[in-house]
Amino acid sequence: MAANPHLFNGQMVLQNRLSFRDGVIIGEAHVIPYSTLLWWRRQPDPAGAFHLFGFAVPVSSDGAIIAVRMSERTANPGQVYCAAGSLDLLDIVDGKLDLEANMYREVREETGLDLCRSEGGPAALRQLRRAPGRRLPLLSLRPYGAGDAGADCRPYGA
């Protein structure tokens, strides 16, 4: 943090136990300051924790992957990624982590794109997630504001 004083040091969620059973991620997590995650990542053998997050790979209507270049105010300045971010307190709903909401929020924050307004919307994401043999949910993006958001899509920040 001393090398980059602009870094976010808010509360985030770091898992210390994870398993995957019957299509559900089950785990135990702790709320920590972001600086603790940065310390943990620098350890020669960063055992004992898992940095879990949703990672959308938005694809534009012309087939291009939509990625962002990280600013100088981030932990990975200049690197190019699809929008993603650590789970935080907003992602805890009824004692459970909502990876889908995290993914939607991070894409909106970092690109301005609203996955709730993507072709198929959240219902397509849930349907693909349940399909046998399917592990990668796909959504096609429409321009922001084109069409109405699905009724089952939570508003950004809610």
Coordinates of N, CA and C in Angstrom, one line a residue:
M1 N 0.8 -1.2 0.0 CA 0.0 0.0 0.0 C 0.9 1.3 0.0
A2 N 2.0 1.2 0.6 CA 2.9 2.3 0.7 C 3.4 2.7 -0.7
A3 N 3.6 1.7 -1.6 CA 4.1 2.0 -2.9 C 3.0 2.6 -3.8
N4 N 1.8 2.4 -3.5 CA 0.7 3.0 -4.2 C -0.4 3.5 -3.3
P5 N -0.3 4.7 -2.7 CA -1.2 5.1 -1.7 C -2.6 5.3 -2.2
H6 N -2.9 5.2 -3.5 CA -4.2 5.4 -4.0 C -5.0 4.1 -4.0
L7 N -4.4 3.0 -3.7 CA -5.1 1.7 -3.7 C -6.2 1.7 -2.7
F8 N -7.3 1.0 -3.1 CA -8.5 0.8 -2.3 C -8.0 -0.1 -1.1
N9 N -8.4 0.2 0.1 CA -8.1 -0.7 1.2 C -9.4 -0.9 2.1
G10 N -10.5 -1.1 1.4 CA -11.7 -1.4 2.0 C -11.8 -2.8 2.4
Q11 N -13.0 -3.2 3.0 CA -13.2 -4.5 3.4 C -13.5 -5.4 2.2
M12 N -13.0 -6.6 2.2 CA -13.3 -7.6 1.2 C -13.4 -9.0 1.8
V13 N -13.8 -10.0 1.0 CA -14.1 -11.3 1.6 C -13.0 -12.3 1.0
L14 N -12.3 -13.0 1.9 CA -11.3 -14.0 1.5 C -11.7 -15.3 2.1
Q15 N -11.8 -16.3 1.3 CA -12.2 -17.6 1.7 C -11.0 -18.4 2.3
N16 N -11.3 -19.2 3.3 CA -10.2 -20.0 3.9 C -10.6 -21.5 3.7
R17 N -11.8 -21.8 3.2 CA -12.1 -23.2 2.9 C -13.2 -23.2 1.8
L18 N -13.0 -24.1 0.8 CA -13.9 -24.1 -0.3 C -14.1 -25.6 -0.8
S19 N -15.3 -25.9 -1.2 CA -15.5 -27.2 -1.8 C -16.6 -26.9 -2.9
F20 N -16.7 -27.9 -3.8 CA -17.7 -27.8 -4.9 C -18.5 -29.1 -4.9
R21 N -19.8 -28.9 -4.5 CA -20.6 -30.1 -4.4 C -22.0 -29.9 -5.0
D22 N -22.4 -30.8 -5.9 CA -23.7 -30.7 -6.5 C -24.0 -29.4 -7.2
G23 N -22.9 -28.8 -7.9 CA -23.0 -27.6 -8.6 C -23.0 -26.3 -7.7
V24 N -22.7 -26.5 -6.4 CA -22.7 -25.4 -5.5 C -21.3 -25.2 -4.8
I25 N -20.8 -24.0 -4.8 CA -19.6 -23.7 -4.1 C -19.9 -23.6 -2.6
I26 N -19.3 -24.3 -1.7 CA -19.5 -24.2 -0.3 C -18.2 -23.8 0.4
G27 N -18.3 -22.9 1.3 CA -17.0 -22.5 1.9 C -17.2 -21.7 3.2
E28 N -16.1 -21.2 3.7 CA -16.0 -20.4 4.9 C -15.1 -19.2 4.5
A29 N -15.5 -18.0 4.9 CA -14.8 -16.9 4.5 C -14.6 -15.9 5.7
H30 N -13.7 -14.9 5.5 CA -13.5 -13.9 6.5 C -13.5 -12.6 5.8
V31 N -13.9 -11.5 6.5 CA -13.9 -10.2 6.0 C -12.5 -9.6 6.4
I32 N -11.8 -9.1 5.5 CA -10.4 -8.6 5.7 C -10.2 -7.3 5.0
P33 N -9.2 -6.5 5.4 CA -8.9 -5.3 4.6 C -8.1 -5.8 3.3
Y34 N -8.3 -5.1 2.2 CA -7.7 -5.4 0.9 C -6.2 -5.5 1.0
S35 N -5.6 -4.7 1.9 CA -4.1 -4.8 2.1 C -3.7 -6.2 2.5
T36 N -4.5 -6.9 3.3 CA -4.2 -8.3 3.7 C -4.2 -9.2 2.5
L37 N -5.1 -9.0 1.6 CA -5.0 -9.8 0.3 C -3.7 -9.6 -0.4
L38 N -3.3 -8.3 -0.5 CA -2.1 -8.0 -1.2 C -0.9 -8.6 -0.5
W39 N -0.9 -8.6 0.8 CA 0.2 -9.3 1.6 C 0.2 -10.8 1.3
W40 N -1.0 -11.4 1.3 CA -1.1 -12.9 1.1 C -0.6 -13.3 -0.3
R41 N -1.0 -12.5 -1.3 CA -0.5 -12.8 -2.7 C 1.0 -12.8 -2.8
R42 N 1.7 -12.0 -2.0 CA 3.2 -11.9 -2.1 C 3.9 -13.0 -1.4
Q43 N 3.2 -13.8 -0.7 CA 3.8 -14.9 0.1 C 4.4 -16.0 -0.9
P44 N 5.5 -16.6 -0.6 CA 6.1 -17.6 -1.5 C 5.2 -18.8 -1.7
D45 N 4.4 -19.2 -0.7 CA 3.4 -20.3 -0.7 C 2.1 -19.8 -0.1
P46 N 1.3 -19.1 -0.9 CA 0.1 -18.5 -0.3 C -1.0 -19.5 0.0
A47 N -0.7 -20.5 0.8 CA -1.7 -21.5 1.2 C -2.7 -20.9 2.2
G48 N -3.7 -21.7 2.5 CA -4.6 -21.3 3.6 C -5.7 -20.4 3.2
A49 N -5.8 -19.9 2.0 CA -6.9 -19.0 1.6 C -7.2 -19.1 0.1
F50 N -8.3 -18.7 -0.3 CA -8.8 -18.7 -1.7 C -9.3 -17.3 -2.1
H51 N -8.9 -16.8 -3.2 CA -9.4 -15.5 -3.6 C -10.5 -15.8 -4.7
L52 N -11.7 -15.9 -4.2 CA -12.8 -16.3 -5.1 C -13.5 -15.0 -5.6
F53 N -13.9 -15.0 -6.9 CA -14.6 -13.9 -7.5 C -15.3 -14.3 -8.8
G54 N -16.3 -13.6 -9.2 CA -16.9 -13.8 -10.5 C -16.1 -13.2 -11.6
F55 N -16.0 -13.8 -12.7 CA -15.2 -13.4 -13.8 C -16.0 -13.5 -15.1
A56 N -16.6 -12.4 -15.5 CA -17.4 -12.3 -16.8 C -16.4 -12.1 -17.9
V57 N -16.7 -12.7 -19.1 CA -15.9 -12.5 -20.3 C -16.9 -11.9 -21.3
P58 N -17.2 -10.6 -21.3 CA -18.1 -10.0 -22.2 C -17.6 -10.1 -23.6
V59 N -18.5 -10.4 -24.5 CA -18.2 -10.5 -26.0 C -19.2 -9.6 -26.7
S60 N -18.6 -8.6 -27.5 CA -19.4 -7.7 -28.2 C -20.2 -8.3 -29.3
S61 N -21.1 -7.6 -30.0 CA -21.9 -8.2 -31.1 C -21.0 -8.5 -32.3
D62 N -19.8 -8.0 -32.4 CA -18.9 -8.3 -33.5 C -17.9 -9.4 -33.1
G63 N -18.1 -10.0 -31.9 CA -17.2 -11.1 -31.5 C -16.0 -10.8 -30.7
A64 N -15.8 -9.5 -30.4 CA -14.6 -9.1 -29.7 C -14.8 -9.2 -28.2
I65 N -13.7 -9.7 -27.5 CA -13.8 -9.8 -26.0 C -13.6 -8.4 -25.5
I66 N -14.4 -8.0 -24.5 CA -14.3 -6.7 -24.0 C -13.5 -6.7 -22.7
A67 N -12.3 -6.0 -22.7 CA -11.4 -6.0 -21.6 C -11.1 -4.6 -21.2
V68 N -10.4 -4.4 -20.1 CA -10.1 -3.1 -19.6 C -8.6 -3.1 -19.2
R69 N -7.9 -1.9 -19.4 CA -6.5 -1.7 -19.0 C -6.6 -1.2 -17.6
M70 N -5.9 -1.8 -16.6 CA -6.0 -1.4 -15.2 C -5.2 0.0 -15.1
S71 N -5.8 0.9 -14.3 CA -5.2 2.2 -14.1 C -4.0 2.1 -13.1
E72 N -3.3 3.2 -13.1 CA -2.1 3.3 -12.2 C -2.6 3.3 -10.7
R73 N -3.8 3.4 -10.4 CA -4.3 3.4 -9.1 C -4.8 2.0 -8.6
T74 N -4.4 1.0 -9.3 CA -4.8 -0.4 -9.0 C -3.5 -1.2 -8.6
A75 N -3.8 -2.4 -8.1 CA -2.7 -3.3 -7.7 C -2.0 -3.9 -9.0
N76 N -2.6 -3.8 -10.1 CA -2.0 -4.4 -11.4 C -2.0 -3.3 -12.5
P77 N -1.3 -2.2 -12.3 CA -1.4 -1.1 -13.3 C -0.9 -1.5 -14.6
G78 N -1.7 -1.1 -15.7 CA -1.3 -1.3 -17.0 C -1.6 -2.7 -17.6
Q79 N -2.0 -3.6 -16.7 CA -2.4 -5.0 -17.2 C -3.8 -4.9 -17.8
V80 N -4.1 -5.8 -18.7 CA -5.4 -5.9 -19.4 C -6.1 -7.1 -18.9
Y81 N -7.4 -6.9 -18.4 CA -8.2 -8.0 -17.9 C -9.7 -7.8 -18.4
C82 N -10.4 -8.9 -18.3 CA -11.9 -8.7 -18.4 C -12.2 -8.2 -17.0
A83 N -13.3 -7.4 -16.9 CA -13.7 -6.8 -15.6 C -14.0 -7.8 -14.6
A84 N -13.4 -7.7 -13.4 CA -13.7 -8.6 -12.3 C -13.2 -7.8 -11.0
G85 N -13.6 -8.3 -9.9 CA -13.2 -7.7 -8.6 C -13.5 -8.6 -7.4
S86 N -12.8 -8.3 -6.4 CA -12.9 -9.1 -5.1 C -14.3 -9.0 -4.6
L87 N -14.7 -10.1 -3.9 CA -16.0 -10.1 -3.2 C -15.9 -9.1 -2.1
D88 N -17.0 -8.3 -1.8 CA -17.0 -7.4 -0.7 C -18.3 -7.5 0.1
L89 N -18.5 -6.7 1.0 CA -19.7 -6.7 1.9 C -21.0 -6.6 1.1
L90 N -21.0 -5.9 0.0 CA -22.2 -5.8 -0.8 C -22.6 -7.2 -1.4
D91 N -21.7 -8.1 -1.5 CA -21.9 -9.4 -2.1 C -22.5 -10.4 -1.1
I92 N -22.6 -10.1 0.2 CA -23.1 -11.0 1.2 C -24.6 -10.7 1.3
V93 N -25.4 -11.8 0.9 CA -26.9 -11.7 0.9 C -27.4 -12.8 1.8
D94 N -28.0 -12.6 2.9 CA -28.6 -13.6 3.7 C -27.5 -14.6 4.2
G95 N -26.3 -14.1 4.5 CA -25.2 -14.9 4.9 C -24.5 -15.7 3.8
K96 N -24.9 -15.5 2.6 CA -24.2 -16.2 1.5 C -23.6 -15.2 0.5
L97 N -22.5 -15.6 -0.2 CA -21.9 -14.8 -1.2 C -22.6 -14.9 -2.5
D98 N -22.9 -13.8 -3.1 CA -23.6 -13.8 -4.4 C -22.6 -13.4 -5.5
L99 N -22.0 -14.5 -6.1 CA -21.0 -14.3 -7.1 C -21.6 -13.7 -8.4
E100 N -22.8 -14.0 -8.7 CA -23.5 -13.4 -9.9 C -23.6 -11.9 -9.7
A101 N -24.1 -11.5 -8.6 CA -24.2 -10.0 -8.4 C -22.9 -9.3 -8.4
N102 N -21.8 -10.0 -7.9 CA -20.5 -9.5 -7.9 C -20.0 -9.3 -9.4
M103 N -20.3 -10.3 -10.2 CA -19.9 -10.2 -11.6 C -20.6 -9.1 -12.3
Y104 N -21.9 -9.0 -12.1 CA -22.7 -7.9 -12.8 C -22.2 -6.5 -12.3
R105 N -21.9 -6.4 -11.0 CA -21.5 -5.1 -10.5 C -20.1 -4.7 -11.0
E106 N -19.2 -5.6 -11.0 CA -17.8 -5.3 -11.5 C -17.8 -4.9 -13.0
V107 N -18.5 -5.6 -13.8 CA -18.6 -5.3 -15.2 C -19.2 -3.9 -15.4
R108 N -20.2 -3.6 -14.6 CA -20.8 -2.3 -14.8 C -19.9 -1.2 -14.3
E109 N -19.2 -1.4 -13.1 CA -18.3 -0.4 -12.6 C -17.1 -0.2 -13.5
E110 N -16.5 -1.2 -14.1 CA -15.3 -1.1 -14.9 C -15.5 -0.8 -16.3
T111 N -16.6 -1.1 -16.9 CA -16.8 -0.9 -18.3 C -18.0 0.0 -18.7
G112 N -18.9 0.1 -17.7 CA -20.2 0.9 -18.0 C -21.2 0.0 -18.6
L113 N -20.9 -1.3 -18.9 CA -21.9 -2.2 -19.6 C -22.7 -2.8 -18.5
D114 N -24.0 -3.0 -18.8 CA -25.0 -3.6 -17.9 C -25.3 -5.0 -18.3
L115 N -24.8 -6.0 -17.7 CA -25.1 -7.4 -18.1 C -26.6 -7.7 -17.9
C116 N -27.3 -6.9 -17.1 CA -28.8 -7.1 -17.0 C -29.5 -6.8 -18.3
R117 N -28.8 -6.0 -19.1 CA -29.4 -5.6 -20.4 C -28.8 -6.4 -21.6
S118 N -28.1 -7.5 -21.3 CA -27.5 -8.3 -22.3 C -28.6 -9.2 -22.9
E119 N -28.3 -9.6 -24.1 CA -29.2 -10.5 -24.8 C -29.5 -11.8 -24.0
G120 N -30.6 -12.0 -23.6 CA -30.9 -13.2 -22.8 C -31.0 -12.8 -21.3
G121 N -30.2 -11.8 -20.9 CA -30.2 -11.4 -19.5 C -29.9 -12.4 -18.5
P122 N -30.2 -12.2 -17.2 CA -29.9 -13.1 -16.1 C -30.6 -14.5 -16.3
A123 N -31.8 -14.5 -16.9 CA -32.4 -15.8 -17.0 C -31.6 -16.7 -17.9
A124 N -30.9 -16.2 -18.9 CA -30.1 -17.1 -19.8 C -28.9 -17.5 -19.0
L125 N -28.3 -16.7 -18.1 CA -27.2 -17.1 -17.3 C -27.6 -18.3 -16.4
R126 N -28.7 -18.2 -15.7 CA -29.2 -19.2 -14.9 C -29.5 -20.5 -15.6
Q127 N -30.1 -20.4 -16.8 CA -30.4 -21.6 -17.6 C -29.2 -22.3 -18.1
L128 N -28.2 -21.6 -18.5 CA -26.9 -22.2 -19.0 C -26.2 -22.8 -17.8
R129 N -26.2 -22.2 -16.6 CA -25.5 -22.7 -15.5 C -26.1 -24.1 -15.1
R130 N -27.4 -24.3 -15.3 CA -28.0 -25.5 -14.9 C -28.0 -26.6 -16.0
A131 N -27.6 -26.3 -17.2 CA -27.6 -27.3 -18.3 C -26.5 -28.3 -18.1
P132 N -26.8 -29.6 -18.3 CA -25.8 -30.6 -18.1 C -24.6 -30.4 -19.0
G133 N -23.4 -30.5 -18.4 CA -22.2 -30.4 -19.2 C -21.7 -29.0 -19.5
R134 N -22.6 -28.0 -19.1 CA -22.2 -26.6 -19.4 C -21.6 -26.0 -18.2
R135 N -20.4 -25.4 -18.3 CA -19.7 -24.7 -17.2 C -19.5 -23.3 -17.4
L136 N -19.6 -22.8 -18.7 CA -19.3 -21.4 -19.0 C -20.6 -20.7 -19.4
P137 N -21.2 -19.8 -18.5 CA -22.4 -19.0 -18.9 C -22.0 -18.0 -20.0
L138 N -22.8 -17.9 -21.0 CA -22.5 -16.9 -22.1 C -23.7 -16.0 -22.2
L139 N -23.4 -14.7 -22.3 CA -24.4 -13.7 -22.6 C -23.9 -12.8 -23.7
S140 N -24.8 -12.4 -24.6 CA -24.5 -11.5 -25.7 C -24.9 -10.1 -25.3
L141 N -24.0 -9.2 -25.4 CA -24.3 -7.8 -25.0 C -25.0 -7.0 -26.1
R142 N -26.0 -6.2 -25.6 CA -26.6 -5.2 -26.5 C -26.1 -3.9 -26.0
P143 N -26.2 -2.8 -26.9 CA -25.8 -1.5 -26.4 C -26.6 -1.1 -25.1
Y144 N -26.0 -0.4 -24.2 CA -26.6 0.0 -23.0 C -27.9 0.8 -23.3
G145 N -29.0 0.5 -22.7 CA -30.2 1.2 -22.9 C -31.1 0.5 -23.9
A146 N -30.6 -0.5 -24.7 CA -31.4 -1.1 -25.7 C -32.3 -2.1 -25.1
G147 N -33.6 -1.9 -25.1 CA -34.5 -2.9 -24.6 C -34.7 -2.7 -23.1
D148 N -35.6 -3.5 -22.5 CA -35.8 -3.4 -21.0 C -35.0 -4.5 -20.3
A149 N -34.6 -4.1 -19.1 CA -33.9 -5.1 -18.3 C -34.9 -6.2 -17.9
G150 N -34.5 -7.4 -17.7 CA -35.4 -8.5 -17.3 C -35.9 -8.2 -15.9
A151 N -37.1 -8.6 -15.7 CA -37.8 -8.4 -14.4 C -37.0 -9.1 -13.2
D152 N -36.2 -10.1 -13.6 CA -35.5 -10.9 -12.5 C -34.1 -10.3 -12.3
C153 N -33.8 -9.2 -12.9 CA -32.4 -8.6 -12.7 C -32.4 -7.6 -11.6
R154 N -31.5 -7.8 -10.7 CA -31.4 -6.8 -9.6 C -30.8 -5.5 -10.1
P155 N -31.3 -4.4 -9.6 CA -30.6 -3.2 -10.1 C -29.2 -3.1 -9.6
Y156 N -28.4 -2.4 -10.3 CA -27.0 -2.2 -9.9 C -26.9 -1.5 -8.6
G157 N -26.1 -2.1 -7.7 CA -25.9 -1.5 -6.4 C -27.0 -1.9 -5.3
A158 N -27.9 -2.7 -5.8 CA -29.0 -3.2 -4.8 C -28.6 -4.4 -4.1

